[in-house]
PDB file of C-alpha atoms in Angstrom:
ATOM      1  CA  MET N   1      11.638 -11.579  -3.915  1.00  0.00           C
ATOM      2  CA  ARG N   2       8.266 -12.923  -5.124  1.00  0.00           C
ATOM      3  CA  TRP N   3       9.748 -16.320  -5.720  1.00  0.00           C
ATOM      4  CA  MET N   4      11.042 -16.429  -2.215  1.00  0.00           C
ATOM      5  CA  VAL N   5       7.510 -15.799  -0.600  1.00  0.00           C
ATOM      6  CA  ALA N   6       6.179 -18.447  -2.910  1.00  0.00           C
ATOM      7  CA  ILE N   7       8.653 -20.871  -1.654  1.00  0.00           C
ATOM      8  CA  ALA N   8       8.016 -19.822   1.966  1.00  0.00           C
ATOM      9  CA  MET N   9       4.221 -20.425   1.513  1.00  0.00           C
ATOM     10  CA  LEU N  10       4.935 -23.992   0.102  1.00  0.00           C
ATOM     11  CA  CYS N  11       7.223 -24.819   2.711  1.00  0.00           C
ATOM     12  CA  ALA N  12       5.173 -23.640   5.648  1.00  0.00           C
ATOM     13  CA  GLY N  13       4.627 -26.973   6.951  1.00  0.00           C
ATOM     14  CA  CYS N  14       8.307 -28.156   5.843  1.00  0.00           C
ATOM     15  CA  ASP N  15      11.253 -28.495   8.348  1.00  0.00           C
ATOM     16  CA  VAL N  16      13.133 -26.304   5.890  1.00  0.00           C
ATOM     17  CA  GLU N  17      14.120 -22.864   7.520  1.00  0.00           C
ATOM     18  CA  ALA N  18      12.600 -20.044   5.138  1.00  0.00           C
ATOM     19  CA  GLU N  19      14.473 -16.802   4.435  1.00  0.00           C
ATOM     20  CA  PRO N  20      13.443 -14.242   7.213  1.00  0.00           C
ATOM     21  CA  HIS N  21      10.503 -11.869   6.519  1.00  0.00           C
ATOM     22  CA  ASP N  22      11.467  -8.212   5.745  1.00  0.00           C
ATOM     23  CA  HIS N  23       9.696  -6.651   8.664  1.00  0.00           C
ATOM     24  CA  ALA N  24      11.355  -3.627   8.119  1.00  0.00           C
ATOM     25  CA  ARG N  25       9.241  -2.772   4.910  1.00  0.00           C
ATOM     26  CA  GLU N  26       5.949  -4.099   6.592  1.00  0.00           C
ATOM     27  CA  SER N  27       3.596  -1.624   8.606  1.00  0.00           C
ATOM     28  CA  THR N  28       1.632  -3.033  11.346  1.00  0.00           C
ATOM     29  CA  SER N  29      -1.411  -0.400  10.794  1.00  0.00           C
ATOM     30  CA  PHE N  30      -2.557   2.517   8.898  1.00  0.00           C
ATOM     31  CA  MET N  31      -2.688   5.731  10.986  1.00  0.00           C
ATOM     32  CA  GLY N  32      -5.478   7.960  11.588  1.00  0.00           C
ATOM     33  CA  ASP N  33      -8.738   7.291  10.119  1.00  0.00           C
ATOM     34  CA  GLU N  34      -7.605   5.299   7.046  1.00  0.00           C
ATOM     35  CA  PRO N  35      -9.457   2.215   6.481  1.00  0.00           C
ATOM     36  CA  PRO N  36      -7.420  -1.281   7.371  1.00  0.00           C
ATOM     37  CA  CYS N  37      -6.104  -3.373   4.697  1.00  0.00           C
ATOM     38  CA  PRO N  38      -8.767  -5.819   3.117  1.00  0.00           C
ATOM     39  CA  GLU N  39      -8.714  -9.249   4.438  1.00  0.00           C
ATOM     40  CA  ARG N  40      -5.606 -11.503   3.048  1.00  0.00           C
ATOM     41  CA  THR N  41      -3.466  -8.460   2.583  1.00  0.00           C
ATOM     42  CA  ILE N  42      -0.700  -6.850   4.501  1.00  0.00           C
ATOM     43  CA  ALA N  43       0.062  -3.245   5.380  1.00  0.00           C
ATOM     44  CA  PHE N  44       3.464  -2.127   3.754  1.00  0.00           C
ATOM     45  CA  GLY N  45       5.496   1.164   4.068  1.00  0.00           C
ATOM     46  CA  ASP N  46       5.241   3.861   6.743  1.00  0.00           C
ATOM     47  CA  ALA N  47       3.292   6.889   7.436  1.00  0.00           C
ATOM     48  CA  PHE N  48       4.839  10.181   7.538  1.00  0.00           C
ATOM     49  CA  PRO N  49       7.443  11.047   9.415  1.00  0.00           C
ATOM     50  CA  VAL N  50       8.639   7.549   9.412  1.00  0.00           C
ATOM     51  CA  GLY N  51       8.148   6.871   5.750  1.00  0.00           C
ATOM     52  CA  HIS N  52       6.415   8.594   2.602  1.00  0.00           C
ATOM     53  CA  GLU N  53       4.287   5.680   1.496  1.00  0.00           C
ATOM     54  CA  LEU N  54       1.905   3.392   2.915  1.00  0.00           C
ATOM     55  CA  TRP N  55      -0.148   0.670   1.090  1.00  0.00           C
ATOM     56  CA  CYS N  56      -1.857  -2.770   1.131  1.00  0.00           C
ATOM     57  CA  ALA N  57      -0.602  -5.543  -0.835  1.00  0.00           C
ATOM     58  CA  LEU N  58      -1.321  -9.352  -1.569  1.00  0.00           C
ATOM     59  CA  PRO N  59       1.337 -11.858  -0.316  1.00  0.00           C
ATOM     60  CA  SER N  60       2.413 -11.784  -3.868  1.00  0.00           C
ATOM     61  CA  GLY N  61       3.403  -8.038  -3.375  1.00  0.00           C
ATOM     62  CA  THR N  62       0.812  -6.948  -5.896  1.00  0.00           C
ATOM     63  CA  LYS N  63      -1.037  -3.814  -4.420  1.00  0.00           C
ATOM     64  CA  HIS N  64      -4.523  -4.467  -3.341  1.00  0.00           C
ATOM     65  CA  GLY N  65      -6.359  -1.892  -1.172  1.00  0.00           C
ATOM     66  CA  TYR N  66      -5.815   1.648   0.153  1.00  0.00           C
ATOM     67  CA  TYR N  67      -2.541   3.563  -0.962  1.00  0.00           C
ATOM     68  CA  LYS N  68      -1.233   6.759   0.606  1.00  0.00           C
ATOM     69  CA  ARG N  69       1.761   8.946  -0.388  1.00  0.00           C
ATOM     70  CA  TRP N  70       3.085  11.912   1.432  1.00  0.00           C
ATOM     71  CA  HIS N  71       5.040  15.129   0.269  1.00  0.00           C
ATOM     72  CA  PRO N  72       8.458  15.500   2.017  1.00  0.00           C
ATOM     73  CA  ASN N  73       6.903  18.297   4.095  1.00  0.00           C
ATOM     74  CA  GLY N  74       4.431  15.857   5.562  1.00  0.00           C
ATOM     75  CA  ILE N  75       1.359  17.041   3.446  1.00  0.00           C
ATOM     76  CA  VAL N  76      -0.634  14.159   1.951  1.00  0.00           C
ATOM     77  CA  GLN N  77       0.412  14.305  -1.928  1.00  0.00           C
ATOM     78  CA  MET N  78      -1.865  11.294  -3.048  1.00  0.00           C
ATOM     79  CA  GLU N  79      -4.546   8.819  -1.827  1.00  0.00           C
ATOM     80  CA  THR N  80      -6.257   5.966  -3.951  1.00  0.00           C
ATOM     81  CA  GLU N  81      -7.161   2.441  -4.002  1.00  0.00           C
ATOM     82  CA  TYR N  82      -5.881  -0.585  -5.882  1.00  0.00           C
ATOM     83  CA  SER N  83      -7.629  -3.835  -6.990  1.00  0.00           C
ATOM     84  CA  ARG N  84      -5.222  -6.634  -7.749  1.00  0.00           C
ATOM     85  CA  GLY N  85      -2.521  -4.207  -8.982  1.00  0.00           C
ATOM     86  CA  LEU N  86      -5.082  -1.822 -11.201  1.00  0.00           C
ATOM     87  CA  GLU N  87      -5.780   1.322  -9.681  1.00  0.00           C
ATOM     88  CA  CYS N  88      -9.524   1.882  -8.910  1.00  0.00           C
ATOM     89  CA  GLY N  89     -11.886   4.102  -6.920  1.00  0.00           C
ATOM     90  CA  VAL N  90     -11.396   7.824  -6.211  1.00  0.00           C
ATOM     91  CA  ARG N  91      -8.054   9.137  -6.860  1.00  0.00           C
ATOM     92  CA  ARG N  92      -7.016  12.464  -4.958  1.00  0.00           C
ATOM     93  CA  GLN N  93      -3.824  14.438  -5.534  1.00  0.00           C
ATOM     94  CA  TYR N  94      -2.651  17.346  -3.247  1.00  0.00           C
ATOM     95  CA  LYS N  95      -0.268  20.454  -3.889  1.00  0.00           C
ATOM     96  CA  LEU N  96       2.343  21.003  -1.357  1.00  0.00           C
ATOM     97  CA  ASP N  97       0.039  23.302   0.421  1.00  0.00           C
ATOM     98  CA  GLY N  98      -2.493  20.627   0.895  1.00  0.00           C
ATOM     99  CA  SER N  99      -5.049  21.930  -1.503  1.00  0.00           C
ATOM    100  CA  LEU N 100      -6.495  19.660  -3.896  1.00  0.00           C
ATOM    101  CA  GLN N 101      -4.774  19.465  -7.245  1.00  0.00           C
ATOM    102  CA  TYR N 102      -6.744  16.575  -8.832  1.00  0.00           C
ATOM    103  CA  GLU N 103      -9.607  14.278  -8.117  1.00  0.00           C
ATOM    104  CA  GLY N 104     -10.974  11.625 -10.542  1.00  0.00           C
ATOM    105  CA  ASP N 105     -12.777   8.258 -10.378  1.00  0.00           C
ATOM    106  CA  LYS N 106     -10.941   5.371 -11.728  1.00  0.00           C
ATOM    107  CA  GLY N 107     -13.651   3.015 -11.707  1.00  0.00           C
ATOM    108  CA  PRO N 108     -15.171   0.476  -9.423  1.00  0.00           C
ATOM    109  CA  CYS N 109     -12.753  -1.782  -7.335  1.00  0.00           C
ATOM    110  CA  ALA N 110     -13.306  -5.629  -7.809  1.00  0.00           C
ATOM    111  CA  PRO N 111     -13.489  -7.617  -4.535  1.00  0.00           C
ATOM    112  CA  LEU N 112     -10.666  -9.976  -3.887  1.00  0.00           C
TER     113      LEU N 112
END
């Protein structure tokens, strides 16, 4: 999939028709009060109840920015941040009842 994105980017000005983009996995925005994706990144996934994960990624597919995952019952399971594929910032994990299970600092997030 990554090579298709690279080819599509190289052929942006070409007359060659690139493979259609998978909009089914792309999200238009985060819900609630979550921060938007950083510049030059795209929101992927869907918030509960449509999906169970929502994250920001670079065009290459590498996670960069906010990440959130939900338990099957709709309670947030985890929220964290990524910087060029590496987890950073504060990570919070929650139990099925919504109570905090873990909170830890993964270190500073490098800007893009």
